[in-house]
Tab-separated table of C-alpha atoms and ligand atoms in Angstrom:
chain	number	residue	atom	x	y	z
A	277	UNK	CA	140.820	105.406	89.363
A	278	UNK	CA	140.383	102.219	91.785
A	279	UNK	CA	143.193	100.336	92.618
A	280	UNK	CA	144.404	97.125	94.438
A	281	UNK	CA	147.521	96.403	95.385
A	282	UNK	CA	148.927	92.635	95.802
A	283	UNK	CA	152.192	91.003	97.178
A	284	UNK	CA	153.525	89.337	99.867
A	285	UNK	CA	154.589	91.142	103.119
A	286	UNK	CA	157.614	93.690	102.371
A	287	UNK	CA	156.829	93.374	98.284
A	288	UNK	CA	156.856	97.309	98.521
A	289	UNK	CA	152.651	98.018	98.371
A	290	UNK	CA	153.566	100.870	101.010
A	291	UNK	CA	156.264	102.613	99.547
A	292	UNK	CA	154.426	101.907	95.839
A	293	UNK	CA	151.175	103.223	97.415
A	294	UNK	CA	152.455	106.527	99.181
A	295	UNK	CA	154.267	107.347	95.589
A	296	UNK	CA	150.600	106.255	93.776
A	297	UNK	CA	148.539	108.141	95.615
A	298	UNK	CA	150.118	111.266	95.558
A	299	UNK	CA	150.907	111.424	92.005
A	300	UNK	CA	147.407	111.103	91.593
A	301	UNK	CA	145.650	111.537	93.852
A	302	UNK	CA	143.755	109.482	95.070
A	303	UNK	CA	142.774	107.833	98.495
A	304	UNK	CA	145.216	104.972	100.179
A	305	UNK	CA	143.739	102.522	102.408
A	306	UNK	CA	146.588	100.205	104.430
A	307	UNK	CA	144.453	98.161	106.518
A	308	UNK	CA	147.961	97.480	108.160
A	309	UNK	CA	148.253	101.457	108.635
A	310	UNK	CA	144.940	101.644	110.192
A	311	UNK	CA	145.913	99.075	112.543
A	312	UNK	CA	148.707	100.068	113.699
A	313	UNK	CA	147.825	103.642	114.488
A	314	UNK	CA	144.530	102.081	116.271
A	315	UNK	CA	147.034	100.136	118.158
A	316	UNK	CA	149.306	103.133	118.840
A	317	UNK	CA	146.395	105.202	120.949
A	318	UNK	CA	145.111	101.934	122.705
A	319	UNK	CA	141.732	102.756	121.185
A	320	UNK	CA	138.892	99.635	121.506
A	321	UNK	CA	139.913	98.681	118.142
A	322	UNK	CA	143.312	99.054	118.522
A	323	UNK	CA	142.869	96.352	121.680
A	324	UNK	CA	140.825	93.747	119.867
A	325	UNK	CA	143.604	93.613	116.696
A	326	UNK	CA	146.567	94.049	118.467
A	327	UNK	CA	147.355	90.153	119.303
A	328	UNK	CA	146.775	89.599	115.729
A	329	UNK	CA	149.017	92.248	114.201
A	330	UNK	CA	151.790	91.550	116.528
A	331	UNK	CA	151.880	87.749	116.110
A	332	UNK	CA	151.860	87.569	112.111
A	333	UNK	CA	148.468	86.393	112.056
A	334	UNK	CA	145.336	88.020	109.654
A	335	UNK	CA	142.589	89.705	112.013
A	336	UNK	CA	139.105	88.422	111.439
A	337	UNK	CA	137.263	88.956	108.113
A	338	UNK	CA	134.423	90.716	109.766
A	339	UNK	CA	136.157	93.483	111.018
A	340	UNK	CA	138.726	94.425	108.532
A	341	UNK	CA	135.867	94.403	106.215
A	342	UNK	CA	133.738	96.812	108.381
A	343	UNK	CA	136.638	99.556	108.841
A	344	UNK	CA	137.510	98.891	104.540
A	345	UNK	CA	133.650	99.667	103.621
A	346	UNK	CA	133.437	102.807	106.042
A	347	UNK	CA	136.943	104.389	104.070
A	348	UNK	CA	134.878	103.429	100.902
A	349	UNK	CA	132.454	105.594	101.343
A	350	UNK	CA	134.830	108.877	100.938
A	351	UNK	CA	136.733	108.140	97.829
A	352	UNK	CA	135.138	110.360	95.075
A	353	UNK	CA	138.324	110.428	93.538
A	354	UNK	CA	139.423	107.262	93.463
A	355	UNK	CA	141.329	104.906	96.198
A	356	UNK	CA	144.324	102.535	96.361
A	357	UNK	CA	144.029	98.983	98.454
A	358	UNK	CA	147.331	98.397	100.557
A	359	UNK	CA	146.851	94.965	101.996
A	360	UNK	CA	143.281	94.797	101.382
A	361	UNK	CA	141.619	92.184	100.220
A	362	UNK	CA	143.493	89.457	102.013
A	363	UNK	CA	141.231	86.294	101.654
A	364	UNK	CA	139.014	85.256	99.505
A	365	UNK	CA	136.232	86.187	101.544
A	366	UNK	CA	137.187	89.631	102.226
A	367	UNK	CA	137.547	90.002	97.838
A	368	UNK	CA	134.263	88.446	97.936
A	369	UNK	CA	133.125	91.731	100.352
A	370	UNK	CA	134.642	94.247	98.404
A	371	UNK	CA	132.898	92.681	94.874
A	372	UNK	CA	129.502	93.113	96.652
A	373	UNK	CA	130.604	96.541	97.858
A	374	UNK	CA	131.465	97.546	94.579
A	375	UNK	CA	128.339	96.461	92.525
A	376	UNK	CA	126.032	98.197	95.391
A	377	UNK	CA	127.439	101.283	94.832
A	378	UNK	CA	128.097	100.858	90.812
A	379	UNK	CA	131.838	101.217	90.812
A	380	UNK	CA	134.626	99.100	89.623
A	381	UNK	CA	138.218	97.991	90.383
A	382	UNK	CA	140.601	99.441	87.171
A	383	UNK	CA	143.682	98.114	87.963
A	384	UNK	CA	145.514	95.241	90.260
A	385	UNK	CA	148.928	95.341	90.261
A	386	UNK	CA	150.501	92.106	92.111
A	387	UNK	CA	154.155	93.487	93.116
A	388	UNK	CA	155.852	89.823	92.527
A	389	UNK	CA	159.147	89.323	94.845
A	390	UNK	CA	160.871	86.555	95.678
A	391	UNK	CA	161.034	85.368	99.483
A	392	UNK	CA	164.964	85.873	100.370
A	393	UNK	CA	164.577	89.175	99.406
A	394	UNK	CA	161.294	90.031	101.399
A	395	UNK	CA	163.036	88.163	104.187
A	396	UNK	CA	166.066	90.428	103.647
A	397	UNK	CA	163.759	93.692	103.161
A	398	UNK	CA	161.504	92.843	106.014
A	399	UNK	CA	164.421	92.629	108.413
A	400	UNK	CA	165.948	95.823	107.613
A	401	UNK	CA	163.187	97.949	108.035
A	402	UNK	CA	162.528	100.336	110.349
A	403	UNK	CA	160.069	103.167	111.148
A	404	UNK	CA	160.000	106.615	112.558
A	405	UNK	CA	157.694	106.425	114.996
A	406	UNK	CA	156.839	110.378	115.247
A	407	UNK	CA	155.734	110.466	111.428
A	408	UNK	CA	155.587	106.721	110.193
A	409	UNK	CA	158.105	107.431	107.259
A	410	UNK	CA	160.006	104.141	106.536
A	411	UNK	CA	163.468	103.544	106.065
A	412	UNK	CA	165.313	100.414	105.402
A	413	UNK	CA	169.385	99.442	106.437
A	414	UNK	CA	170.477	98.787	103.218
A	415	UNK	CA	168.016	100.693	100.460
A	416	UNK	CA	167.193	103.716	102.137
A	417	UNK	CA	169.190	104.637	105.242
A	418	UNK	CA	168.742	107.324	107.261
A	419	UNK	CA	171.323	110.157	107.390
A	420	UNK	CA	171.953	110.019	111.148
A	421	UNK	CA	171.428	106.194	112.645
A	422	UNK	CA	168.054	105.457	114.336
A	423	UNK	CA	166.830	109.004	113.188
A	424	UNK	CA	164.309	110.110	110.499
A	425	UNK	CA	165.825	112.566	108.419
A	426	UNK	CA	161.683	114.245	108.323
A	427	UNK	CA	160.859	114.696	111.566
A	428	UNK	CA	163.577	114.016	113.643
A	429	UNK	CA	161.459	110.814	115.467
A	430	UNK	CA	163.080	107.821	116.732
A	431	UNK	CA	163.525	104.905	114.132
A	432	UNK	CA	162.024	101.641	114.952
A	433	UNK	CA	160.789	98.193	114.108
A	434	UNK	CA	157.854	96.982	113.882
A	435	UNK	CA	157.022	94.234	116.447
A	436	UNK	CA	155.996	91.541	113.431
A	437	UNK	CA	159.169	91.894	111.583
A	438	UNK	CA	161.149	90.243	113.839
A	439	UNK	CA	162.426	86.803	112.282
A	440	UNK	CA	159.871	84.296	113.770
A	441	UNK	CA	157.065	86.512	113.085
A	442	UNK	CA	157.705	87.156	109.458
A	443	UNK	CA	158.134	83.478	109.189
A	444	UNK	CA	154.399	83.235	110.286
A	445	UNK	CA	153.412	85.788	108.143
A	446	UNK	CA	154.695	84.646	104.789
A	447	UNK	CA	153.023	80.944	105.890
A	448	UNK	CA	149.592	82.951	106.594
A	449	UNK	CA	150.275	84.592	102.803
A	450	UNK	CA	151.064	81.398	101.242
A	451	UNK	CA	147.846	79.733	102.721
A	452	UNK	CA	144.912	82.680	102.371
A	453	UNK	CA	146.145	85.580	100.393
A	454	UNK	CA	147.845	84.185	97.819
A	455	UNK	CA	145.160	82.425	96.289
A	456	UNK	CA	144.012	85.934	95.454
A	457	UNK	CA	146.508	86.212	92.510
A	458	UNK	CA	144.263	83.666	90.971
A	459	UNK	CA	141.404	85.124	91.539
A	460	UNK	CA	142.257	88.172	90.125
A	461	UNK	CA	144.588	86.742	87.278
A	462	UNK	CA	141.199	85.959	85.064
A	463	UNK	CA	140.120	89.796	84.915
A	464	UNK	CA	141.588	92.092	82.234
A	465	UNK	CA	142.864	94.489	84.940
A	466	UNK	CA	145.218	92.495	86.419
A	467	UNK	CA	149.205	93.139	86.175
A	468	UNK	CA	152.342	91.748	86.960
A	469	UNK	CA	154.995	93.304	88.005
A	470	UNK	CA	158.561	92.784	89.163
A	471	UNK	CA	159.067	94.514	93.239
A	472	UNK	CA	162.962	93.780	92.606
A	473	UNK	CA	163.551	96.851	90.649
A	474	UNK	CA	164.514	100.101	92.801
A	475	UNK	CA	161.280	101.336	93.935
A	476	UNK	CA	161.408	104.685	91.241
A	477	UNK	CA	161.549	101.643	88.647
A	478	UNK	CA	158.520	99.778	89.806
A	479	UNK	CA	155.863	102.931	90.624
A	480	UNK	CA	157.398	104.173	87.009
A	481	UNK	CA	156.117	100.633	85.460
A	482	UNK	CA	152.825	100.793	87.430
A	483	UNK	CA	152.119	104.599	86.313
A	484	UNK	CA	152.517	103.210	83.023
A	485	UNK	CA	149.827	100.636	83.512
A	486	UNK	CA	147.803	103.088	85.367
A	487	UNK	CA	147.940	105.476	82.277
A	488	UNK	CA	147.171	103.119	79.911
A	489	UNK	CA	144.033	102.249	81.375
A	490	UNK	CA	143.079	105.472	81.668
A	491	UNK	CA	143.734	106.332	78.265
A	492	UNK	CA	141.961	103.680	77.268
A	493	UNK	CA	138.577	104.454	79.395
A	494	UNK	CA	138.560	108.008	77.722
A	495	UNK	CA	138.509	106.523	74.151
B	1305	LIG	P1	150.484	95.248	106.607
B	1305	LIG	O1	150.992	96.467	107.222
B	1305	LIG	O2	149.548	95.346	105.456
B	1305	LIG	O3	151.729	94.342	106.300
B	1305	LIG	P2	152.164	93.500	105.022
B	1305	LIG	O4	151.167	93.218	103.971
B	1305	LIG	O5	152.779	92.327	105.646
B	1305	LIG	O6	153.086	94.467	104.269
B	1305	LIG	P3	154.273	95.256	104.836
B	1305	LIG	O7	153.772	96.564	105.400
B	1305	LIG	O8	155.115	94.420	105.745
B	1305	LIG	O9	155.153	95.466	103.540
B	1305	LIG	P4	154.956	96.358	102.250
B	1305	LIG	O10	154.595	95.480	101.094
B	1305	LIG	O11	154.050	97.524	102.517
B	1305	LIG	O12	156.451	96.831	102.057
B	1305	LIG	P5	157.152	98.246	102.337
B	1305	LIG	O13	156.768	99.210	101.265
B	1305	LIG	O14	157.000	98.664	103.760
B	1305	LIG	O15	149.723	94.345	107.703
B	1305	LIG	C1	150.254	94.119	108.986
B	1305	LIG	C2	149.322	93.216	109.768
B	1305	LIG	O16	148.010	93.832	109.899
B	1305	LIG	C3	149.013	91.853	109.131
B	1305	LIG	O17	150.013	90.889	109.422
B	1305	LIG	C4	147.666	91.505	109.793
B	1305	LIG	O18	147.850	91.082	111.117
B	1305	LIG	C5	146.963	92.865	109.818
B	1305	LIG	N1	146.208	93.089	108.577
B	1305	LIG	C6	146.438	94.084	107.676
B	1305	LIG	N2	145.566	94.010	106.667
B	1305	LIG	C7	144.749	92.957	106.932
B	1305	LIG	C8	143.665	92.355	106.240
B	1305	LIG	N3	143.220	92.841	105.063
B	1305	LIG	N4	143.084	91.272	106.791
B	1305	LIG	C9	143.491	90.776	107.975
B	1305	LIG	N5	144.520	91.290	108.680
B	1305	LIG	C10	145.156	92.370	108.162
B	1305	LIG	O19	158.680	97.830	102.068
B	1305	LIG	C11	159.369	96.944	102.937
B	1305	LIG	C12	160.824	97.400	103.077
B	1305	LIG	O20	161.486	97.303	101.819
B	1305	LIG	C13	160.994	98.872	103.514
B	1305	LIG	O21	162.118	98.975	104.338
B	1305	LIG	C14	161.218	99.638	102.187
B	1305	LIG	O22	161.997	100.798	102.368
B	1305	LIG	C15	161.938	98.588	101.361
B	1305	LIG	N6	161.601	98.651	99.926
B	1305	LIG	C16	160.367	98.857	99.390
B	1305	LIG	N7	160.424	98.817	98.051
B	1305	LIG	C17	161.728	98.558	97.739
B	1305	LIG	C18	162.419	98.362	96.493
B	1305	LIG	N8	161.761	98.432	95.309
B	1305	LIG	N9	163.733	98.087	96.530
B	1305	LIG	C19	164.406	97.992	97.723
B	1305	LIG	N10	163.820	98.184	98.942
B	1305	LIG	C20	162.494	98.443	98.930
């Protein structure tokens, strides 16, 4: 099973895609993960995206395309896009990436939310920075403050969602990711679904999907 997932910045794709691909699975690919970790042991890569990340702006096509085609590779069992494509050049990548190697996308699920509440989600969200587990103020709080009730880390948050910077992000979504809803809309794998449910809510409606489709590839 290939999937993409779409939405704006704090729509859920993370906490969707960590439920997804464990229940079955599958591979996840968060070009934002990828990133950040790169960024997190100063490697080359880590250097050349990190002004990009940490203002809210998209890193260059080329690249993010690169790393996304080199995870392809080792997905016999599927994979789930988190954050990838982004632009309509980097769907146009993965299309050509896809035919080469005969496989298809199944499903795209675009996690629709409305922008106070990303705004709202965005700013209460913080991360353990020993295990990366994520935690938000008012949905999912840690049991002691600052803590991460896995690991025991340090909670923190991350450098782009502080207010001006998600500003800039949700402008850079508006101008060169969003158009991909459209582009995807005209396929019969593409679905719709609402982010503002409690997160058990929304990975229960995009199992459903998910099992649909598959059901309906066996027949
Ligand atoms: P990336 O990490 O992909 O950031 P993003 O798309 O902006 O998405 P987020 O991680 O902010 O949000 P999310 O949708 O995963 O929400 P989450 O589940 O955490 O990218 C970061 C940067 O990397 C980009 O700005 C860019 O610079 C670069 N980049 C990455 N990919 C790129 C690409 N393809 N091309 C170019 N550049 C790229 O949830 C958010 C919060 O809400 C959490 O606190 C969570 O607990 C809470 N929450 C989640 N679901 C619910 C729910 N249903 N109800 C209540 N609370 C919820």
């Amino acid at each position: 099973m290939n999937i993409i997932l779409l939405g704006c910045p704090g729509a859920g794709k993370g906490t969707q895609s960590k439920i997804l691909t464990s229940r079955y699975q599958i591979t996840h690919i968060s070009t934002g993960d990828i990133f950040r970790e790169e960024m997190a042991h100063s490697t080359e890569m880590g250097k050349k995206v990190s002004q990009y990340v940490k203002s809210g702006r998209l890193v260059p096509d080329a690249l993010v395309s690169e790393v996304v085609a080199s995870r392809l590779q080792n997905c016999s069992k599927g994979f789930l896009l988190d954050g990838f494509p982004r632009t309509l050049e980097q769907a146009q990548v993965l299309d050509a990436f896809l035919s080469k190697s005969n496989q298809t996308i199944d499903v795209v699920v675009y996690l629709n939310l409305k922008e106070e509440e990303v705004i709202r989600r965005l700013s209460a969200r913080r991360q353990c920075s020993g295990c990366g587990e994520v935690y938000n103020l008012e949905t999912r709080i840690p049991r002691v403050p600052d803590t991460c009730d896995s690991c025991g880390g340090k909670l923190t948050q991350r450098e782009d969602d502080m207010p001006e910077t998600i500003k800039k992000r949700l402008m850079v979504y508006a101008d060169l990711t969003d158009p991909l809803v459209a582009y995807y809309k005209v396929n019969q794998v593409f679905y719709e679904v609402d982010a503002a449910d409690p997160p058990e809510e929304v990975s229960a409606s995009i199992s459903k999907i998910i099992d649909e489709m598959a059901a309906k590839a066996k027949s």
